[in-house]
CSV table of C-alpha atoms in Angstrom, one decimal:
chain,number,residue,atom,x,y,z
A,28,MET,CA,99.6,82.7,92.8
A,29,THR,CA,98.1,85.4,94.8
A,30,THR,CA,97.1,84.3,98.6
A,31,VAL,CA,94.0,85.6,100.5
A,32,LEU,CA,93.1,86.0,103.3
A,33,ILE,CA,89.4,86.8,104.1
A,34,VAL,CA,88.3,88.7,107.2
A,35,ASP,CA,84.6,89.0,107.6
A,36,ASP,CA,82.4,88.7,111.3
A,37,GLN,CA,80.0,87.2,109.0
A,38,PRO,CA,80.4,83.2,107.7
A,39,LEU,CA,78.7,83.0,105.1
A,40,GLN,CA,80.0,85.6,103.3
A,41,ARG,CA,83.1,84.7,104.1
A,42,TYR,CA,81.8,80.5,102.8
A,43,GLY,CA,81.0,82.1,99.2
A,44,PHE,CA,84.0,84.7,99.1
A,45,ARG,CA,86.2,81.9,100.0
A,46,MET,CA,84.5,79.4,96.9
A,47,LEU,CA,84.6,82.0,94.1
A,48,LEU,CA,88.5,82.8,94.7
A,49,ASP,CA,88.8,78.7,95.5
A,50,SER,CA,87.3,78.2,91.7
A,51,VAL,CA,89.2,80.9,89.8
A,52,PRO,CA,92.9,79.6,88.8
A,53,GLY,CA,96.0,81.8,90.4
A,54,THR,CA,94.4,82.7,92.8
A,55,GLU,CA,94.4,80.8,96.4
A,56,VAL,CA,92.7,81.5,100.2
A,57,VAL,CA,94.9,80.8,102.4
A,58,GLY,CA,92.5,81.7,105.5
A,59,GLU,CA,89.9,83.6,107.3
A,60,ALA,CA,89.6,86.0,110.2
A,61,ALA,CA,86.1,86.5,111.9
A,62,HIS,CA,87.1,90.0,113.5
A,63,GLY,CA,90.1,93.1,113.3
A,64,ALA,CA,92.1,91.5,116.3
A,65,GLU,CA,92.1,87.7,114.7
A,66,ALA,CA,92.9,89.6,111.0
A,67,VAL,CA,96.5,91.5,112.0
A,68,ARG,CA,97.6,88.5,113.9
A,69,ARG,CA,96.6,86.3,110.5
A,70,ALA,CA,97.8,88.9,108.7
A,71,ALA,CA,101.6,88.6,110.2
A,72,GLN,CA,101.6,84.2,110.2
A,73,LEU,CA,100.5,83.9,106.5
A,74,ARG,CA,102.0,87.1,104.9
A,75,PRO,CA,99.1,86.6,101.9
A,76,ASP,CA,99.1,88.7,98.6
A,77,VAL,CA,95.8,90.1,99.7
A,78,VAL,CA,93.9,90.4,102.9
A,79,LEU,CA,89.9,91.4,102.1
A,80,MET,CA,88.5,92.9,104.9
A,81,ASP,CA,85.6,93.7,105.9
A,82,ILE,CA,84.8,97.6,107.7
A,83,ARG,CA,82.4,96.6,110.7
A,84,MET,CA,82.8,93.5,112.8
A,85,PRO,CA,82.5,92.6,116.8
A,86,GLY,CA,85.4,94.1,118.8
A,87,MET,CA,88.1,96.0,116.6
A,88,ASP,CA,86.9,97.0,113.3
A,89,GLY,CA,87.8,96.8,109.5
A,90,ILE,CA,89.4,100.6,109.3
A,91,GLU,CA,91.6,99.5,113.0
A,92,ALA,CA,93.1,96.3,112.1
A,93,THR,CA,93.8,97.6,108.3
A,94,ARG,CA,95.9,100.2,109.8
A,95,ARG,CA,97.5,97.9,111.8
A,96,ILE,CA,98.3,96.0,109.3
A,97,VAL,CA,99.6,98.5,107.4
A,98,ALA,CA,101.3,99.6,109.9
A,99,THR,CA,104.1,96.5,110.1
A,100,GLY,CA,105.6,97.1,106.7
A,101,ALA,CA,104.4,93.7,105.7
A,102,ARG,CA,104.0,93.1,102.2
A,103,SER,CA,100.5,92.3,102.4
A,104,ARG,CA,97.9,94.9,100.4
A,105,VAL,CA,94.5,95.4,102.1
A,106,LEU,CA,91.4,95.7,99.8
A,107,VAL,CA,88.1,96.7,101.7
A,108,LEU,CA,84.9,95.2,100.9
A,109,THR,CA,81.8,96.1,102.6
A,110,THR,CA,78.1,96.8,102.2
A,111,PHE,CA,78.3,100.4,103.7
A,112,ASP,CA,78.1,102.9,101.3
A,113,LEU,CA,79.3,105.8,103.3
A,114,ASP,CA,82.4,109.1,102.1
A,115,ALA,CA,83.7,108.9,105.8
A,116,TYR,CA,84.2,105.2,105.7
A,117,VAL,CA,86.5,105.3,102.3
A,118,HIS,CA,88.8,107.9,103.7
A,119,ALA,CA,89.1,106.4,106.8
A,120,ALA,CA,90.0,102.5,104.9
A,121,LEU,CA,91.9,104.3,102.9
A,122,ARG,CA,93.8,106.9,105.2
A,123,ALA,CA,94.7,103.6,106.8
A,124,GLY,CA,96.5,102.4,104.2
A,125,ALA,CA,94.4,100.6,102.2
A,126,SER,CA,94.8,99.6,98.6
A,127,GLY,CA,91.4,99.6,97.5
A,128,PHE,CA,87.4,100.0,98.2
A,129,LEU,CA,84.5,97.7,96.8
A,130,LEU,CA,80.8,97.3,97.9
A,131,LYS,CA,80.2,94.1,99.0
A,132,ASP,CA,77.4,94.4,95.7
A,133,ALA,CA,80.2,94.0,93.7
A,134,ARG,CA,79.9,91.4,90.3
A,135,PRO,CA,82.3,88.4,90.6
A,136,ASP,CA,84.7,89.7,88.2
A,137,GLU,CA,84.9,93.4,89.3
A,138,LEU,CA,86.0,91.4,93.0
A,139,LEU,CA,88.2,89.1,90.6
A,140,ALA,CA,90.0,92.5,89.0
A,141,GLY,CA,90.0,94.3,92.7
A,142,ILE,CA,92.1,91.2,93.6
A,143,ARG,CA,94.4,91.2,90.7
A,144,ALA,CA,94.9,95.1,90.6
A,145,VAL,CA,95.8,95.2,94.9
A,146,ALA,CA,98.2,92.2,94.0
A,147,GLY,CA,100.0,93.4,92.2
A,148,GLY,CA,100.6,97.4,93.6
A,149,ASP,CA,97.9,99.4,92.0
A,150,ALA,CA,94.8,100.7,93.7
A,151,VAL,CA,91.3,100.3,92.8
A,152,ILE,CA,87.8,102.3,94.5
A,153,ALA,CA,85.0,101.3,93.1
A,154,PRO,CA,83.7,103.8,90.0
A,155,ALA,CA,80.0,105.0,92.0
A,156,LEU,CA,82.4,106.0,95.3
A,157,THR,CA,85.4,107.8,93.5
A,158,ARG,CA,83.4,110.0,91.3
A,159,ARG,CA,81.8,111.7,94.9
A,160,LEU,CA,84.5,111.5,96.7
A,161,LEU,CA,86.5,113.5,93.9
A,162,ASP,CA,83.6,115.5,93.0
A,163,GLU,CA,85.1,118.3,95.4
A,164,PHE,CA,88.7,117.7,94.4
A,165,ALA,CA,88.0,117.8,90.8
A,166,ARG,CA,86.4,121.6,90.9
A,167,TYR,CA,90.0,122.9,92.0
A,168,GLY,CA,92.3,123.6,88.6
A,169,SER,CA,95.5,124.1,91.5
A,170,VAL,CA,98.0,123.1,94.2
A,171,PRO,CA,98.2,125.3,97.6
A,172,THR,CA,102.1,125.7,98.0
A,173,ASP,CA,101.4,125.8,101.5
A,174,ASP,CA,103.1,122.2,102.3
A,175,PRO,CA,107.0,121.1,101.7
A,176,ARG,CA,106.1,118.3,99.8
A,177,VAL,CA,103.9,119.9,97.2
A,178,ASP,CA,107.1,122.7,96.6
A,179,ARG,CA,108.9,119.8,95.2
A,180,LEU,CA,106.2,119.6,92.4
A,181,THR,CA,107.2,120.9,89.1
A,182,GLU,CA,104.3,123.2,87.6
A,183,ARG,CA,103.8,120.2,85.3
A,184,GLU,CA,104.1,117.6,87.9
A,185,ARG,CA,101.2,119.9,89.7
A,186,GLU,CA,98.6,119.1,86.9
A,187,ILE,CA,100.0,115.7,87.2
A,188,LEU,CA,98.7,115.3,90.6
A,189,VAL,CA,95.4,117.6,89.9
A,190,ALA,CA,94.8,115.2,87.2
A,191,ILE,CA,95.6,111.9,89.4
A,192,GLY,CA,93.2,114.0,91.6
A,193,LYS,CA,90.3,114.0,89.3
A,194,GLY,CA,90.5,110.3,88.4
A,195,TRP,CA,91.9,110.5,85.3
A,196,THR,CA,93.6,107.6,84.0
A,197,ASN,CA,97.2,108.2,82.2
A,198,GLY,CA,95.6,107.5,78.7
A,199,GLU,CA,93.2,110.9,79.7
A,200,ILE,CA,95.5,112.3,80.9
A,201,ALA,CA,98.1,111.8,77.8
A,202,THR,CA,95.0,113.3,76.1
A,203,ARG,CA,94.0,116.6,77.8
A,204,LEU,CA,97.3,117.7,78.9
A,205,VAL,CA,99.1,116.6,75.0
A,206,LEU,CA,101.4,114.2,76.2
A,207,SER,CA,102.8,110.9,75.5
A,208,GLU,CA,101.4,107.8,77.9
A,209,SER,CA,105.2,106.5,79.2
A,210,THR,CA,106.0,110.5,79.6
A,211,VAL,CA,102.9,110.3,82.4
A,212,LYS,CA,103.9,107.4,83.8
A,213,THR,CA,106.9,109.1,84.4
A,214,HIS,CA,105.6,111.7,85.7
A,215,VAL,CA,103.0,110.0,87.7
A,216,GLY,CA,105.6,108.1,89.3
A,217,ARG,CA,107.7,110.7,90.5
A,218,VAL,CA,104.7,112.9,91.8
A,219,LEU,CA,104.5,109.7,93.8
A,220,ALA,CA,108.2,109.7,95.0
A,221,LYS,CA,107.9,112.9,96.0
A,222,THR,CA,105.0,113.1,98.2
A,223,GLY,CA,105.7,109.5,99.5
A,224,ALA,CA,102.3,108.1,97.7
A,225,ARG,CA,102.3,104.6,97.9
A,226,ASP,CA,100.1,104.6,94.8
A,227,ARG,CA,97.1,106.8,93.1
A,228,VAL,CA,94.6,107.0,95.5
A,229,GLN,CA,97.2,107.6,98.4
A,230,ALA,CA,98.4,110.8,96.6
A,231,VAL,CA,94.2,111.3,96.0
A,232,ILE,CA,94.4,111.2,100.3
A,233,PHE,CA,97.4,114.1,99.9
A,234,ALA,CA,95.3,115.9,98.5
A,235,TYR,CA,92.5,115.9,101.1
A,236,ASP,CA,95.0,116.1,103.9
A,237,LEU,CA,96.3,119.9,102.0
A,238,GLY,CA,92.3,120.7,102.0
A,239,LEU,CA,91.4,120.0,98.7
A,240,ALA,CA,88.4,118.4,99.6
A,241,ARG,CA,86.7,116.9,102.7
A,242,PRO,CA,85.2,113.2,102.9
A,243,SER,CA,81.1,113.6,103.9
A,244,VAL,CA,78.6,110.8,105.6
A,245,ARG,CA,75.4,110.9,103.9
């Protein structure tokens, strides 16, 4: 059973999400919150698998709430869901520790798949946002070596990091680098461990922190 805490300042939005999630076997809504501070408290009390987090709310916003929930070290993972299609929001949410970022116009099956992915320890970003977020990064073919974490990577692992940054799946990396998928999976795990990234999305943020790309507000 995947437990979910819904955080949104709009009662009708919370009701709609609850109706959808409660209709799906294997998913249980354990609580709701109308603002960030309440989300932090309820996450600590309920320890849900996934926190479905809005960004713009009165008082503490979703970015700060995400940062505080993640900082506790609890098992809850945050999936940000918002109407605001801004690159800077995506970057800020992921830097705060969110495991995913989807738009509220996502189809029900996309939302459910995102919740399952995040609950399973994976990461998810809306495809359109991924393309924009990684567009600049994809232009780079190498990783700078002025960060000690990069120095820990082998040449092959650096190639894998660049490929992750380009948004390639394990299958695509295997095809383009002529490797088996099991080998790619092993390399990805080593890259995450050596860079201290929790998941693939955090590996991309690592690349941003190195100055390979910059978020923008359109």
